[in-house]
PDB file of C-alpha atoms in Angstrom:
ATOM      1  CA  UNK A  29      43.821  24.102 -27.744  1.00 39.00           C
ATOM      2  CA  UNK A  30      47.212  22.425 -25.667  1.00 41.00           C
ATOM      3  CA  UNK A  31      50.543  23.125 -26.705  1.00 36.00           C
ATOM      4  CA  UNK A  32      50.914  19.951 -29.619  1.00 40.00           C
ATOM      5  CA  UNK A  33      48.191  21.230 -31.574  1.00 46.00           C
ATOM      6  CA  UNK A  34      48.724  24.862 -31.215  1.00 43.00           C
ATOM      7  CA  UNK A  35      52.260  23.824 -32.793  1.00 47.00           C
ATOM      8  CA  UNK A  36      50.856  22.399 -36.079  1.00 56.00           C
ATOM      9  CA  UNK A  37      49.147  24.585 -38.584  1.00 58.00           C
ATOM     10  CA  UNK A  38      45.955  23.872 -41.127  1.00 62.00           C
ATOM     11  CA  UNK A  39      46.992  23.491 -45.185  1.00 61.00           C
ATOM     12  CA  UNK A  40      46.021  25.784 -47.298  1.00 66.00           C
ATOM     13  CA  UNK A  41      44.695  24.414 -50.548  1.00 60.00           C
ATOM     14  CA  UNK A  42      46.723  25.788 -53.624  1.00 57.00           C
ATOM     15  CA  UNK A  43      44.247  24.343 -56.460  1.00 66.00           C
ATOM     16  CA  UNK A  44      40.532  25.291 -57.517  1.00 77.00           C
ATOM     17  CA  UNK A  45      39.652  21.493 -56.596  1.00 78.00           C
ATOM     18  CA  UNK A  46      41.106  21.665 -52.822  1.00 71.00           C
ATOM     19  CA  UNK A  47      39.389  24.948 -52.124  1.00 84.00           C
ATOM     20  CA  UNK A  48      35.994  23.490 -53.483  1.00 90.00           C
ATOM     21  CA  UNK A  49      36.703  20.320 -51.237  1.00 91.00           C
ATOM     22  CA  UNK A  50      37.657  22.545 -48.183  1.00 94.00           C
ATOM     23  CA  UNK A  51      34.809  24.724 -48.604  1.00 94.00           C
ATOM     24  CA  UNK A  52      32.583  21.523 -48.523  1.00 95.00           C
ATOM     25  CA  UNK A  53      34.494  20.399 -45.162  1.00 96.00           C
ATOM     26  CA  UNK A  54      33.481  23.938 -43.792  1.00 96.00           C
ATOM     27  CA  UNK A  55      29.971  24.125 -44.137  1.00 96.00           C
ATOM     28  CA  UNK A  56      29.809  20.356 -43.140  1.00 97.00           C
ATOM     29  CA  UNK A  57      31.254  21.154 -39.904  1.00 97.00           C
ATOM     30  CA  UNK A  58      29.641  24.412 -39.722  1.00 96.00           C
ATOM     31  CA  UNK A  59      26.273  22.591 -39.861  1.00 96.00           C
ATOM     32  CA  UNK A  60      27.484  19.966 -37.232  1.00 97.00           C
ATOM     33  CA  UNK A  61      28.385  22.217 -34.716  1.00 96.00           C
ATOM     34  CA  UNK A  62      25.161  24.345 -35.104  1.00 94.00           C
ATOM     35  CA  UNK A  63      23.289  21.404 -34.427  1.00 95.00           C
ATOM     36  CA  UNK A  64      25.466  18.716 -32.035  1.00 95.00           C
ATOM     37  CA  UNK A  65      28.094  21.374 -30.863  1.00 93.00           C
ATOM     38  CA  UNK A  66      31.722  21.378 -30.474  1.00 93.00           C
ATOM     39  CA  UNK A  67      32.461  18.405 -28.634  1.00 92.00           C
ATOM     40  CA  UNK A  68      30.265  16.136 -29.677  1.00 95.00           C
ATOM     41  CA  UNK A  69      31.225  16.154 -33.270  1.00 96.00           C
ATOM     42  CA  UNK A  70      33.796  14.518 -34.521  1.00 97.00           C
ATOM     43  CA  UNK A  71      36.310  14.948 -37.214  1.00 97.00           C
ATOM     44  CA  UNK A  72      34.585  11.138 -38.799  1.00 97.00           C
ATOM     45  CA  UNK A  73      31.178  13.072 -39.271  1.00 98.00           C
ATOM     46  CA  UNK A  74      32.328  16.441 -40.670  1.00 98.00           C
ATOM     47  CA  UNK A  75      33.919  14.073 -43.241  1.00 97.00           C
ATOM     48  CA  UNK A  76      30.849  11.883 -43.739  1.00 97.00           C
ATOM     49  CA  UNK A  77      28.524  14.820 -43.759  1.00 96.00           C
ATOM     50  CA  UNK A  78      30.945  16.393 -46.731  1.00 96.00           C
ATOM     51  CA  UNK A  79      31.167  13.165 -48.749  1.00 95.00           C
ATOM     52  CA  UNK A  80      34.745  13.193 -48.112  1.00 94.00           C
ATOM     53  CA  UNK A  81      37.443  10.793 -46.810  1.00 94.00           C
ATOM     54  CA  UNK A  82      38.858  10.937 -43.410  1.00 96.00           C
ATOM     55  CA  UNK A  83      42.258  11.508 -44.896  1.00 94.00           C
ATOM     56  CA  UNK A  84      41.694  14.382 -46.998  1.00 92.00           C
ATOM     57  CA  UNK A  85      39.759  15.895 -43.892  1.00 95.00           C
ATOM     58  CA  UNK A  86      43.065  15.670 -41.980  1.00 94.00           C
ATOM     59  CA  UNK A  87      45.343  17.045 -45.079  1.00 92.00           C
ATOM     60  CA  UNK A  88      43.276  20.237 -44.810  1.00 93.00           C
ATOM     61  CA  UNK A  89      42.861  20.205 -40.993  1.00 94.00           C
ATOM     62  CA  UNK A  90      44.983  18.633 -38.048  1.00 94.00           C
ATOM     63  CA  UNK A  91      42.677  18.843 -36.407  1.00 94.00           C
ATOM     64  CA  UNK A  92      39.249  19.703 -34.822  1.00 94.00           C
ATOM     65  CA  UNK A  93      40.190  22.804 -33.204  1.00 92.00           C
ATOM     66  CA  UNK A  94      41.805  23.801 -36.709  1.00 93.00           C
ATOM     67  CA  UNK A  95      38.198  23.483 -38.641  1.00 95.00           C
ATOM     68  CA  UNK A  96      36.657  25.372 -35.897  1.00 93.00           C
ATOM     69  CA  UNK A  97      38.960  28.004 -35.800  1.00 91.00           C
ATOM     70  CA  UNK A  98      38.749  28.586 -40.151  1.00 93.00           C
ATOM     71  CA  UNK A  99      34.781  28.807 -39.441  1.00 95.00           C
ATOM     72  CA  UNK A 100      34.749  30.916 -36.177  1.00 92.00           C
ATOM     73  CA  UNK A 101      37.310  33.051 -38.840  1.00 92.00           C
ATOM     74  CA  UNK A 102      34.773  32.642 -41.830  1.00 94.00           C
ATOM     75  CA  UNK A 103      32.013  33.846 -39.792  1.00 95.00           C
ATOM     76  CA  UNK A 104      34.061  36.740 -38.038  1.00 93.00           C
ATOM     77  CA  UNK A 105      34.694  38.343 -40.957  1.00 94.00           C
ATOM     78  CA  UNK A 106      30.839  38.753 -42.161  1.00 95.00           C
ATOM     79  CA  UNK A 107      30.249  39.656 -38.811  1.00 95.00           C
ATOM     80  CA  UNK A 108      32.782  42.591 -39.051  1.00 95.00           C
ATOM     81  CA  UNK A 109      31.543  43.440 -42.174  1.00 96.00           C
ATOM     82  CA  UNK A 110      27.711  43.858 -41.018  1.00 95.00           C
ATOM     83  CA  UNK A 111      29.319  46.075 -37.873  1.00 96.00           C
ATOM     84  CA  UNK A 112      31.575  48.281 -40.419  1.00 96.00           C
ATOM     85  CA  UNK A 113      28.528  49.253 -42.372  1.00 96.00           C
ATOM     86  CA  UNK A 114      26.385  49.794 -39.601  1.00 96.00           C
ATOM     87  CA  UNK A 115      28.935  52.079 -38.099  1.00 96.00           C
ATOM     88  CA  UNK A 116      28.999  54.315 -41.144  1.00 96.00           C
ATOM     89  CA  UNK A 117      25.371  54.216 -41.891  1.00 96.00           C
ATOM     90  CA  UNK A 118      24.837  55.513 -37.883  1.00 96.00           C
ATOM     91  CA  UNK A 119      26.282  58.637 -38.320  1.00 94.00           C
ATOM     92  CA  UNK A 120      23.038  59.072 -39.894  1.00 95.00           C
ATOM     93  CA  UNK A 121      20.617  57.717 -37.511  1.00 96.00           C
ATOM     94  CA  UNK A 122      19.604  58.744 -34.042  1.00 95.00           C
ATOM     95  CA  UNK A 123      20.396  56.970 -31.112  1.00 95.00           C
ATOM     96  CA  UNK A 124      16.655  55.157 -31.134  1.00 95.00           C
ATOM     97  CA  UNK A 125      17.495  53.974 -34.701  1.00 96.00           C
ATOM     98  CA  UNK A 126      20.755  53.027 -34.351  1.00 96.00           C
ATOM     99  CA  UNK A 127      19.725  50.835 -31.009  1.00 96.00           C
ATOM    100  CA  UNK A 128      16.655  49.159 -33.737  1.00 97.00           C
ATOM    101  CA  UNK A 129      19.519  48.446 -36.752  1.00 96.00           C
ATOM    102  CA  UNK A 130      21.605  46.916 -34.041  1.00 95.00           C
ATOM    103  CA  UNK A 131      19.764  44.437 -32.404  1.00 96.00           C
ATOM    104  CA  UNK A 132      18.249  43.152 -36.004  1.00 95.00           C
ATOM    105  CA  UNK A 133      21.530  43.215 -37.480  1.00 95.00           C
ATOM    106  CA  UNK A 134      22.947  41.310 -34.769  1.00 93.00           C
ATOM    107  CA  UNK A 135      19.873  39.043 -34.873  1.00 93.00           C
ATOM    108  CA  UNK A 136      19.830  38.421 -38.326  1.00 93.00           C
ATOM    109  CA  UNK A 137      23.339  37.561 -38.861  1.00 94.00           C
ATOM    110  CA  UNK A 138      23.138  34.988 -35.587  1.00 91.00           C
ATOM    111  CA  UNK A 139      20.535  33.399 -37.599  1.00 90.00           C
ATOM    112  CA  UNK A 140      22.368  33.351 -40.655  1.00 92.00           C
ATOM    113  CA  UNK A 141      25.350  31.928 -38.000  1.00 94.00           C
ATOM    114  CA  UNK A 142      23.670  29.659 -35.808  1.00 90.00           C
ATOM    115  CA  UNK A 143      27.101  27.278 -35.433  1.00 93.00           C
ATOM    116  CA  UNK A 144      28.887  31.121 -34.370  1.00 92.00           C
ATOM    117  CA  UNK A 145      27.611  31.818 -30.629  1.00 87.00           C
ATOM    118  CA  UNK A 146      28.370  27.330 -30.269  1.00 87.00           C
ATOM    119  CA  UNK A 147      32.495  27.864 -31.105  1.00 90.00           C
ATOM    120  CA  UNK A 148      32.283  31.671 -29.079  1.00 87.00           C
ATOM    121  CA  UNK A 149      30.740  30.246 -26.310  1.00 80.00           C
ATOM    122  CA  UNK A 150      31.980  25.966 -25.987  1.00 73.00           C
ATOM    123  CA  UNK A 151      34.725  25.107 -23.491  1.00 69.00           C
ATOM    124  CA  UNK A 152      37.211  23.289 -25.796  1.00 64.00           C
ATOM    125  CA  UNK A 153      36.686  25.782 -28.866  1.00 63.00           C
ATOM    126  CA  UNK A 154      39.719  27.896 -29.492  1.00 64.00           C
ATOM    127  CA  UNK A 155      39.699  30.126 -26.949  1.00 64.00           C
ATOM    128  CA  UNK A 156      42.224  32.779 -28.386  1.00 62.00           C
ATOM    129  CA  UNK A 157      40.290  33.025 -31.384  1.00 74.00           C
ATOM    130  CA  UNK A 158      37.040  33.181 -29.663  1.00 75.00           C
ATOM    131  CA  UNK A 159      38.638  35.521 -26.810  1.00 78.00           C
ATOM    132  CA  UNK A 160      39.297  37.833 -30.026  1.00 86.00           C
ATOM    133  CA  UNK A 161      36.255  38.034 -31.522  1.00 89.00           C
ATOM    134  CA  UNK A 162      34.535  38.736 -28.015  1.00 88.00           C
ATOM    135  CA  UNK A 163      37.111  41.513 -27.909  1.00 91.00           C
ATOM    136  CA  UNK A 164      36.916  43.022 -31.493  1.00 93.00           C
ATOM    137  CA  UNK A 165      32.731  42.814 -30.831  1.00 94.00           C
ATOM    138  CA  UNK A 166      33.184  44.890 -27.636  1.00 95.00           C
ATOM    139  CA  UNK A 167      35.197  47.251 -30.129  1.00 96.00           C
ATOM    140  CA  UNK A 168      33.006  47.839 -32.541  1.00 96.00           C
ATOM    141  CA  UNK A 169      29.948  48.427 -30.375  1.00 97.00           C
ATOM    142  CA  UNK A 170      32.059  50.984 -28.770  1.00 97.00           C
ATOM    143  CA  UNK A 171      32.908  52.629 -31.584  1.00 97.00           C
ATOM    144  CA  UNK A 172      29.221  52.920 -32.776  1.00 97.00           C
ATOM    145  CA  UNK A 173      28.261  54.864 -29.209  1.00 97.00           C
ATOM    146  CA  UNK A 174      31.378  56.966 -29.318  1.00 96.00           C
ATOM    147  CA  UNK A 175      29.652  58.554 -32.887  1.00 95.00           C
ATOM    148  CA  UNK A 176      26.233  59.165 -30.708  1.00 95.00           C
ATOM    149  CA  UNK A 177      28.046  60.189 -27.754  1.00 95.00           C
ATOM    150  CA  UNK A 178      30.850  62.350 -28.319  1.00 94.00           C
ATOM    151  CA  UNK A 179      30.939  64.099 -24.688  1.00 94.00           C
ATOM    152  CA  UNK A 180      31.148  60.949 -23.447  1.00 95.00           C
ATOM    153  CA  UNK A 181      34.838  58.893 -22.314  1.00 96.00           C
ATOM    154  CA  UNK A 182      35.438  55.815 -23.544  1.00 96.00           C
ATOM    155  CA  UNK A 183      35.825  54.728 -20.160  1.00 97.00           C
ATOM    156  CA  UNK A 184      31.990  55.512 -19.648  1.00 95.00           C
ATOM    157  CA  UNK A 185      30.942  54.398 -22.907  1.00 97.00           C
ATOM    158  CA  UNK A 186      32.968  50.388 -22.547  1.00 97.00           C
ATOM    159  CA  UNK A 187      30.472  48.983 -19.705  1.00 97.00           C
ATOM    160  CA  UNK A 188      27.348  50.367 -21.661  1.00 97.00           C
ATOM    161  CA  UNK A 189      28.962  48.211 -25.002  1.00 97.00           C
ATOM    162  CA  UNK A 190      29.289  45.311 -22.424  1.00 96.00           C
ATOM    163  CA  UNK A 191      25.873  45.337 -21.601  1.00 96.00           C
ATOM    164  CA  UNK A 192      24.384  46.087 -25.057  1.00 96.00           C
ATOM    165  CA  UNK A 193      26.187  42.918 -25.896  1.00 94.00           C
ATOM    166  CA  UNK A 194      24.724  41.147 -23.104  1.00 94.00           C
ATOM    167  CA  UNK A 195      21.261  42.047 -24.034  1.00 94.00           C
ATOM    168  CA  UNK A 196      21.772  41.265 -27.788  1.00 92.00           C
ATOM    169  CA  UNK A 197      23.032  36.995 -26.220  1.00 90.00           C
ATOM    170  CA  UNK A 198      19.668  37.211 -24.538  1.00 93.00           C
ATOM    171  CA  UNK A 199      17.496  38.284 -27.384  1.00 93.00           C
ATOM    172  CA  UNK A 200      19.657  35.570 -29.676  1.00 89.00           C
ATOM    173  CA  UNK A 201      18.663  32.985 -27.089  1.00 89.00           C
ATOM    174  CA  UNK A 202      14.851  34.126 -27.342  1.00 93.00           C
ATOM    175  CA  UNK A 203      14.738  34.169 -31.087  1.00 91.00           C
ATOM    176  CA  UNK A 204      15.741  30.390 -31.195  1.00 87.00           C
ATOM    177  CA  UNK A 205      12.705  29.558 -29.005  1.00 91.00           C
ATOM    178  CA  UNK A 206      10.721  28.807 -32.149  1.00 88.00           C
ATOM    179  CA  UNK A 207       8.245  27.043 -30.769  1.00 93.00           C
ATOM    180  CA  UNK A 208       7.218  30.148 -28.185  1.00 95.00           C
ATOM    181  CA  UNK A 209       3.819  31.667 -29.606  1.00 96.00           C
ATOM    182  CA  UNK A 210       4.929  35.239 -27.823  1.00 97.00           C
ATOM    183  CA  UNK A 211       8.170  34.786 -29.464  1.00 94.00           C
ATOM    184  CA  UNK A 212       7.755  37.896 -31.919  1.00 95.00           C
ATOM    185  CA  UNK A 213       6.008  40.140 -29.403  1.00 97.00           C
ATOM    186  CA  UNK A 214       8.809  39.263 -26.695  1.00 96.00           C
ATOM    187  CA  UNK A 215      11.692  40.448 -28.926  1.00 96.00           C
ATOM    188  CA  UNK A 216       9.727  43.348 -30.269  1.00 96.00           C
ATOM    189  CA  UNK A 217       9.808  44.358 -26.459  1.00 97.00           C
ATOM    190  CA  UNK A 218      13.352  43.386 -25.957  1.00 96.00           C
ATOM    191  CA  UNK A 219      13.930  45.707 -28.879  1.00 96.00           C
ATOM    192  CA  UNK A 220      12.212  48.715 -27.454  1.00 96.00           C
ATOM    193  CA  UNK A 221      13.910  47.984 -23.751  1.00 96.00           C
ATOM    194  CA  UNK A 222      17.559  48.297 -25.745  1.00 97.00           C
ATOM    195  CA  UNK A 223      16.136  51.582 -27.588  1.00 96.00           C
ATOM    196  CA  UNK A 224      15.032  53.542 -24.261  1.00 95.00           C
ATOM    197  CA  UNK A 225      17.596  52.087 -22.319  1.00 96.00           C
ATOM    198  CA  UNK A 226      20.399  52.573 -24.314  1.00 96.00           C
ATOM    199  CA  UNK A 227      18.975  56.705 -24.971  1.00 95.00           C
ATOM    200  CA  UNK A 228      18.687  56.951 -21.619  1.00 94.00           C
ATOM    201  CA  UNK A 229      22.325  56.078 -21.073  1.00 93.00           C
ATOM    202  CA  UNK A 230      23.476  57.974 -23.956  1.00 92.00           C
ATOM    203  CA  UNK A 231      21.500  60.986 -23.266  1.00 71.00           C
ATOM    204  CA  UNK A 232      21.801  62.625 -26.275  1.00 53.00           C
ATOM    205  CA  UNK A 233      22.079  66.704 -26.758  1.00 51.00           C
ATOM    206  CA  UNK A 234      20.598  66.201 -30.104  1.00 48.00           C
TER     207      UNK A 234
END
């Protein structure tokens, strides 16, 4: 985002009406990135695709980079919201289980998210926003291993979140092959890979 847009700010709707016509806006644009990405869509079709003028588009949202930053923040906040209850439901599980709940969690809510890795990942997206998210990701992973491995440093522990979070892009990627007849079996096996590997890093003394 340059300097002239970072400077103006997105309305916030005061009235039951605006918030119903920027939640509209949202999803339209939510479903346009998912499907054309971020810089092919335009401001014209997330208005079109809504059923709503240009103009009230632009009273809402400066512009583009503002409507992808409120749905990179929409979808943020489930995500942290999966990762905060998985963290307190681990403290439960073994380091096995807590590998499996990971990578379906994370799979499940990319499906749920499809537009989410497209603004995280596109050049032109807002990259402090997208930048945090990586960050606050990397955090909560990290958090999760130091519960299963207390003896460890965090300075041990941050490459092996890295790289759990590497593996999880990859098996994201391979669940929207749909049209892949091993699909299943190749992400049951991704699955198992994170489980051993991640124990084996871990090493567990219970």
């Amino acid at each position: 985002m340059d300097s002239q847009n970072a400077s103006v700010t997105a309305r916030q709707p005061q009235r039951e009406r605006g918030r119903l016509r920027v939640a509209a806006l949202l999803e339209a644009a939510d479903q346009l990135f998912a499907s054309k990405g971020f810089e092919a869509t335009t401001m014209t079709e997330i208005a079109a695709q809504a059923g709503s003028s240009i103009g009230s588009l632009y009273q809402f949202f400066p512009t583009k980079e503002h409507v992808a930053d409120a749905v990179l923040t929409d979808h943020a906040a489930d995500l942290y919201q999966r990762m905060d209850l998985l963290t307190q439901q681990a403290t439960q599980w073994s380091v096995a289980d807590t590998a499996r709940h990971l990578f379906t969690a994370l799979i499940q809510f990319r499906a749920a998210h499809p537009a989410f890795a497209v603004l995280v990942e596109a050049r032109g997206a807002p990259p402090v926003k997208a930048m945090g998210v990586r960050q606050k990701m990397r955090e909560h992973v990290l958090a999760i291993l130091r519960l299963k491995a207390p003896d460890k440093t965090d300075e041990a522990l941050a490459p092996v979140a890295v790289v759990v979070l590497q593996i999880m892009k990859a098996a994201v990627a391979l669940n929207g092959e749909e049209d892949l007849p091993t699909r299943p079996q190749a992400l049951d096996e991704m699955r198992e890979m994170l489980v051993q590997w991640l124990t084996s890093r871990l090493n567990p003394t219970t």
